[in-house]
Amino acid sequence: MKRRLVELSGGQRQRVAMGRAVVRDPALFLFDEPLSSLNAKLRVKMRSEIKALHQKVRKTSIYVMHDQIEAMTLAVRIVALNKGKIEQAGSPLELYRNPASFFAATFIGYPSMNILDGIVVETSDGS
C-alpha cells in the first residue's frame, strides 16, 4: 500500500483495522461501533463485508453498537443491555417477536412497539 493511514478514507481505515485484527488470529473479535463513522452507503457495504469476514474466519465476534438495525442484520445472538444490566439475550428474531421487558420491546424494531397503559380488570363471571 502506498498511502499512509491518515490518507485513507473512513471505510479504508476500517478495512485496514479489520485486516490487522484478522492476521493476529485472535480467539475472538471485539468491534466497538464498527460502522458509526461511515456514511449510509458505506455502512451497508461494510455490513455485508463484516458478515462475510465472520463466515470466513469462523471466530466469535462481539459487536458493541447502538444501532439496532445493524445489530439485527449482523447478529446471530443479541444481548440487549440497559444501564449495564442484561435485559434479554437471544436471536434477533426472538428479541423482535418476544421481548422480555419494556426496554427490549421499545429498543428492537422500527418503528418501535406501541405501548399502551392499561388496567386488567376481572369481571364477576371470571372473564
JSON list of C-alpha atoms in Angstrom, two decimals:
[
{"chain": "A", "resi": 1, "resn": "MET", "atom": "CA", "xyz": [0.00, 0.00, 0.00]},
{"chain": "A", "resi": 2, "resn": "LYS", "atom": "CA", "xyz": [1.46, 3.34, -1.00]},
{"chain": "A", "resi": 3, "resn": "ARG", "atom": "CA", "xyz": [-0.70, 5.61, 1.14]},
{"chain": "A", "resi": 4, "resn": "ARG", "atom": "CA", "xyz": [-0.33, 6.28, 4.83]},
{"chain": "A", "resi": 5, "resn": "LEU", "atom": "CA", "xyz": [-3.19, 5.53, 7.20]},
{"chain": "A", "resi": 6, "resn": "VAL", "atom": "CA", "xyz": [-4.04, 9.23, 7.63]},
{"chain": "A", "resi": 7, "resn": "GLU", "atom": "CA", "xyz": [-4.58, 9.50, 3.86]},
{"chain": "A", "resi": 8, "resn": "LEU", "atom": "CA", "xyz": [-7.22, 6.76, 3.77]},
{"chain": "A", "resi": 9, "resn": "SER", "atom": "CA", "xyz": [-10.98, 7.23, 3.85]},
{"chain": "A", "resi": 10, "resn": "GLY", "atom": "CA", "xyz": [-13.06, 6.06, 6.82]},
{"chain": "A", "resi": 11, "resn": "GLY", "atom": "CA", "xyz": [-14.07, 2.86, 5.05]},
{"chain": "A", "resi": 12, "resn": "GLN", "atom": "CA", "xyz": [-10.50, 2.12, 4.02]},
{"chain": "A", "resi": 13, "resn": "ARG", "atom": "CA", "xyz": [-9.26, 2.69, 7.58]},
{"chain": "A", "resi": 14, "resn": "GLN", "atom": "CA", "xyz": [-11.96, 0.35, 8.85]},
{"chain": "A", "resi": 15, "resn": "ARG", "atom": "CA", "xyz": [-10.82, -2.38, 6.44]},
{"chain": "A", "resi": 16, "resn": "VAL", "atom": "CA", "xyz": [-7.16, -1.89, 7.45]},
{"chain": "A", "resi": 17, "resn": "ALA", "atom": "CA", "xyz": [-8.07, -2.19, 11.15]},
{"chain": "A", "resi": 18, "resn": "MET", "atom": "CA", "xyz": [-10.08, -5.35, 10.49]},
{"chain": "A", "resi": 19, "resn": "GLY", "atom": "CA", "xyz": [-7.24, -6.82, 8.39]},
{"chain": "A", "resi": 20, "resn": "ARG", "atom": "CA", "xyz": [-4.75, -6.15, 11.18]},
{"chain": "A", "resi": 21, "resn": "ALA", "atom": "CA", "xyz": [-7.04, -7.90, 13.65]},
{"chain": "A", "resi": 22, "resn": "VAL", "atom": "CA", "xyz": [-7.54, -10.94, 11.38]},
{"chain": "A", "resi": 23, "resn": "VAL", "atom": "CA", "xyz": [-3.82, -11.58, 10.81]},
{"chain": "A", "resi": 24, "resn": "ARG", "atom": "CA", "xyz": [-3.25, -11.74, 14.56]},
{"chain": "A", "resi": 25, "resn": "ASP", "atom": "CA", "xyz": [-5.62, -14.74, 14.68]},
{"chain": "A", "resi": 26, "resn": "PRO", "atom": "CA", "xyz": [-7.34, -13.84, 17.97]},
{"chain": "A", "resi": 27, "resn": "ALA", "atom": "CA", "xyz": [-9.67, -16.15, 19.87]},
{"chain": "A", "resi": 28, "resn": "LEU", "atom": "CA", "xyz": [-12.44, -13.59, 19.42]},
{"chain": "A", "resi": 29, "resn": "PHE", "atom": "CA", "xyz": [-13.04, -10.19, 17.85]},
{"chain": "A", "resi": 30, "resn": "LEU", "atom": "CA", "xyz": [-14.41, -7.16, 19.70]},
{"chain": "A", "resi": 31, "resn": "PHE", "atom": "CA", "xyz": [-15.83, -4.46, 17.43]},
{"chain": "A", "resi": 32, "resn": "ASP", "atom": "CA", "xyz": [-16.78, -1.20, 19.15]},
{"chain": "A", "resi": 33, "resn": "GLU", "atom": "CA", "xyz": [-19.22, 0.73, 16.94]},
{"chain": "A", "resi": 34, "resn": "PRO", "atom": "CA", "xyz": [-17.51, -0.58, 13.78]},
{"chain": "A", "resi": 35, "resn": "LEU", "atom": "CA", "xyz": [-19.74, 1.33, 11.38]},
{"chain": "A", "resi": 36, "resn": "SER", "atom": "CA", "xyz": [-20.52, 4.52, 13.28]},
{"chain": "A", "resi": 37, "resn": "SER", "atom": "CA", "xyz": [-18.13, 6.79, 11.38]},
{"chain": "A", "resi": 38, "resn": "LEU", "atom": "CA", "xyz": [-19.24, 5.69, 7.92]},
{"chain": "A", "resi": 39, "resn": "ASN", "atom": "CA", "xyz": [-21.85, 7.21, 5.60]},
{"chain": "A", "resi": 40, "resn": "ALA", "atom": "CA", "xyz": [-25.08, 5.30, 4.94]},
{"chain": "A", "resi": 41, "resn": "LYS", "atom": "CA", "xyz": [-23.99, 3.78, 1.61]},
{"chain": "A", "resi": 42, "resn": "LEU", "atom": "CA", "xyz": [-20.68, 2.56, 3.00]},
{"chain": "A", "resi": 43, "resn": "ARG", "atom": "CA", "xyz": [-22.38, 1.21, 6.14]},
{"chain": "A", "resi": 44, "resn": "VAL", "atom": "CA", "xyz": [-24.50, -1.13, 4.03]},
{"chain": "A", "resi": 45, "resn": "LYS", "atom": "CA", "xyz": [-21.43, -2.34, 2.12]},
{"chain": "A", "resi": 46, "resn": "MET", "atom": "CA", "xyz": [-19.35, -2.80, 5.27]},
{"chain": "A", "resi": 47, "resn": "ARG", "atom": "CA", "xyz": [-22.17, -4.74, 6.99]},
{"chain": "A", "resi": 48, "resn": "SER", "atom": "CA", "xyz": [-22.01, -7.34, 4.23]},
{"chain": "A", "resi": 49, "resn": "GLU", "atom": "CA", "xyz": [-18.18, -7.36, 4.32]},
{"chain": "A", "resi": 50, "resn": "ILE", "atom": "CA", "xyz": [-18.18, -7.88, 8.10]},
{"chain": "A", "resi": 51, "resn": "LYS", "atom": "CA", "xyz": [-20.72, -10.70, 7.76]},
{"chain": "A", "resi": 52, "resn": "ALA", "atom": "CA", "xyz": [-18.60, -12.35, 5.04]},
{"chain": "A", "resi": 53, "resn": "LEU", "atom": "CA", "xyz": [-15.46, -11.95, 7.16]},
{"chain": "A", "resi": 54, "resn": "HIS", "atom": "CA", "xyz": [-17.19, -13.59, 10.12]},
{"chain": "A", "resi": 55, "resn": "GLN", "atom": "CA", "xyz": [-18.28, -16.54, 7.98]},
{"chain": "A", "resi": 56, "resn": "LYS", "atom": "CA", "xyz": [-14.74, -16.91, 6.60]},
{"chain": "A", "resi": 57, "resn": "VAL", "atom": "CA", "xyz": [-12.76, -16.77, 9.85]},
{"chain": "A", "resi": 58, "resn": "ARG", "atom": "CA", "xyz": [-15.38, -18.59, 11.97]},
{"chain": "A", "resi": 59, "resn": "LYS", "atom": "CA", "xyz": [-14.43, -16.80, 15.20]},
{"chain": "A", "resi": 60, "resn": "THR", "atom": "CA", "xyz": [-16.65, -15.41, 17.91]},
{"chain": "A", "resi": 61, "resn": "SER", "atom": "CA", "xyz": [-17.28, -11.73, 17.24]},
{"chain": "A", "resi": 62, "resn": "ILE", "atom": "CA", "xyz": [-18.74, -9.29, 19.73]},
{"chain": "A", "resi": 63, "resn": "TYR", "atom": "CA", "xyz": [-20.18, -6.07, 18.35]},
{"chain": "A", "resi": 64, "resn": "VAL", "atom": "CA", "xyz": [-20.92, -3.11, 20.60]},
{"chain": "A", "resi": 65, "resn": "MET", "atom": "CA", "xyz": [-23.47, -0.96, 18.81]},
{"chain": "A", "resi": 66, "resn": "HIS", "atom": "CA", "xyz": [-26.37, 1.33, 19.47]},
{"chain": "A", "resi": 67, "resn": "ASP", "atom": "CA", "xyz": [-27.90, 0.96, 16.01]},
{"chain": "A", "resi": 68, "resn": "GLN", "atom": "CA", "xyz": [-30.47, -1.79, 16.39]},
{"chain": "A", "resi": 69, "resn": "ILE", "atom": "CA", "xyz": [-30.79, -2.26, 12.60]},
{"chain": "A", "resi": 70, "resn": "GLU", "atom": "CA", "xyz": [-27.09, -3.08, 12.41]},
{"chain": "A", "resi": 71, "resn": "ALA", "atom": "CA", "xyz": [-27.45, -5.42, 15.38]},
{"chain": "A", "resi": 72, "resn": "MET", "atom": "CA", "xyz": [-30.40, -7.22, 13.79]},
{"chain": "A", "resi": 73, "resn": "THR", "atom": "CA", "xyz": [-28.50, -7.52, 10.49]},
{"chain": "A", "resi": 74, "resn": "LEU", "atom": "CA", "xyz": [-25.16, -8.77, 11.81]},
{"chain": "A", "resi": 75, "resn": "ALA", "atom": "CA", "xyz": [-26.07, -10.81, 14.86]},
{"chain": "A", "resi": 76, "resn": "VAL", "atom": "CA", "xyz": [-26.63, -14.48, 15.43]},
{"chain": "A", "resi": 77, "resn": "ARG", "atom": "CA", "xyz": [-27.40, -13.59, 19.06]},
{"chain": "A", "resi": 78, "resn": "ILE", "atom": "CA", "xyz": [-28.15, -10.21, 20.61]},
{"chain": "A", "resi": 79, "resn": "VAL", "atom": "CA", "xyz": [-27.64, -9.18, 24.21]},
{"chain": "A", "resi": 80, "resn": "ALA", "atom": "CA", "xyz": [-29.71, -6.09, 24.98]},
{"chain": "A", "resi": 81, "resn": "LEU", "atom": "CA", "xyz": [-28.08, -4.11, 27.79]},
{"chain": "A", "resi": 82, "resn": "ASN", "atom": "CA", "xyz": [-29.79, -1.35, 29.74]},
{"chain": "A", "resi": 83, "resn": "LYS", "atom": "CA", "xyz": [-27.60, 0.65, 32.14]},
{"chain": "A", "resi": 84, "resn": "GLY", "atom": "CA", "xyz": [-25.10, -2.22, 32.26]},
{"chain": "A", "resi": 85, "resn": "LYS", "atom": "CA", "xyz": [-27.67, -4.94, 33.01]},
{"chain": "A", "resi": 86, "resn": "ILE", "atom": "CA", "xyz": [-28.80, -7.66, 30.63]},
{"chain": "A", "resi": 87, "resn": "GLU", "atom": "CA", "xyz": [-32.44, -7.13, 29.71]},
{"chain": "A", "resi": 88, "resn": "GLN", "atom": "CA", "xyz": [-32.64, -10.00, 27.23]},
{"chain": "A", "resi": 89, "resn": "ALA", "atom": "CA", "xyz": [-30.42, -12.31, 25.18]},
{"chain": "A", "resi": 90, "resn": "GLY", "atom": "CA", "xyz": [-31.44, -14.35, 22.18]},
{"chain": "A", "resi": 91, "resn": "SER", "atom": "CA", "xyz": [-31.62, -14.45, 18.42]},
{"chain": "A", "resi": 92, "resn": "PRO", "atom": "CA", "xyz": [-32.59, -11.23, 16.62]},
{"chain": "A", "resi": 93, "resn": "LEU", "atom": "CA", "xyz": [-35.98, -12.71, 15.72]},
{"chain": "A", "resi": 94, "resn": "GLU", "atom": "CA", "xyz": [-36.55, -13.88, 19.30]},
{"chain": "A", "resi": 95, "resn": "LEU", "atom": "CA", "xyz": [-35.95, -10.38, 20.69]},
{"chain": "A", "resi": 96, "resn": "TYR", "atom": "CA", "xyz": [-38.13, -8.86, 17.98]},
{"chain": "A", "resi": 97, "resn": "ARG", "atom": "CA", "xyz": [-41.07, -11.26, 18.37]},
{"chain": "A", "resi": 98, "resn": "ASN", "atom": "CA", "xyz": [-40.93, -11.92, 22.13]},
{"chain": "A", "resi": 99, "resn": "PRO", "atom": "CA", "xyz": [-39.39, -9.00, 24.01]},
{"chain": "A", "resi": 100, "resn": "ALA", "atom": "CA", "xyz": [-38.83, -9.92, 27.66]},
{"chain": "A", "resi": 101, "resn": "SER", "atom": "CA", "xyz": [-39.01, -6.38, 29.03]},
{"chain": "A", "resi": 102, "resn": "PHE", "atom": "CA", "xyz": [-40.34, -2.92, 28.33]},
{"chain": "A", "resi": 103, "resn": "PHE", "atom": "CA", "xyz": [-36.82, -1.83, 27.35]},
{"chain": "A", "resi": 104, "resn": "ALA", "atom": "CA", "xyz": [-36.37, -4.68, 24.84]},
{"chain": "A", "resi": 105, "resn": "ALA", "atom": "CA", "xyz": [-39.82, -4.04, 23.39]},
{"chain": "A", "resi": 106, "resn": "THR", "atom": "CA", "xyz": [-39.12, -0.38, 22.75]},
{"chain": "A", "resi": 107, "resn": "PHE", "atom": "CA", "xyz": [-35.50, -0.83, 21.62]},
{"chain": "A", "resi": 108, "resn": "ILE", "atom": "CA", "xyz": [-35.82, -3.55, 18.98]},
{"chain": "A", "resi": 109, "resn": "GLY", "atom": "CA", "xyz": [-37.79, -2.92, 15.80]},
{"chain": "A", "resi": 110, "resn": "TYR", "atom": "CA", "xyz": [-38.60, 0.08, 13.67]},
{"chain": "A", "resi": 111, "resn": "PRO", "atom": "CA", "xyz": [-40.89, 1.72, 14.26]},
{"chain": "A", "resi": 112, "resn": "SER", "atom": "CA", "xyz": [-40.73, 0.76, 17.91]},
{"chain": "A", "resi": 113, "resn": "MET", "atom": "CA", "xyz": [-43.52, -1.24, 19.51]},
{"chain": "A", "resi": 114, "resn": "ASN", "atom": "CA", "xyz": [-46.58, 0.69, 20.60]},
{"chain": "A", "resi": 115, "resn": "ILE", "atom": "CA", "xyz": [-47.05, 0.65, 24.37]},
{"chain": "A", "resi": 116, "resn": "LEU", "atom": "CA", "xyz": [-50.42, 1.37, 25.92]},
{"chain": "A", "resi": 117, "resn": "ASP", "atom": "CA", "xyz": [-51.11, 1.98, 29.59]},
{"chain": "A", "resi": 118, "resn": "GLY", "atom": "CA", "xyz": [-53.94, -0.12, 30.88]},
{"chain": "A", "resi": 119, "resn": "ILE", "atom": "CA", "xyz": [-55.50, -1.94, 33.79]},
{"chain": "A", "resi": 120, "resn": "VAL", "atom": "CA", "xyz": [-56.61, -5.57, 33.76]},
{"chain": "A", "resi": 121, "resn": "VAL", "atom": "CA", "xyz": [-59.98, -5.93, 35.42]},
{"chain": "A", "resi": 122, "resn": "GLU", "atom": "CA", "xyz": [-61.63, -9.24, 36.25]},
{"chain": "A", "resi": 123, "resn": "THR", "atom": "CA", "xyz": [-65.41, -9.33, 35.85]},
{"chain": "A", "resi": 124, "resn": "SER", "atom": "CA", "xyz": [-67.83, -11.20, 38.09]},
{"chain": "A", "resi": 125, "resn": "ASP", "atom": "CA", "xyz": [-68.11, -14.04, 35.56]},
{"chain": "A", "resi": 126, "resn": "GLY", "atom": "CA", "xyz": [-64.31, -14.55, 35.67]},
{"chain": "A", "resi": 127, "resn": "SER", "atom": "CA", "xyz": [-63.53, -13.13, 32.26]}
]
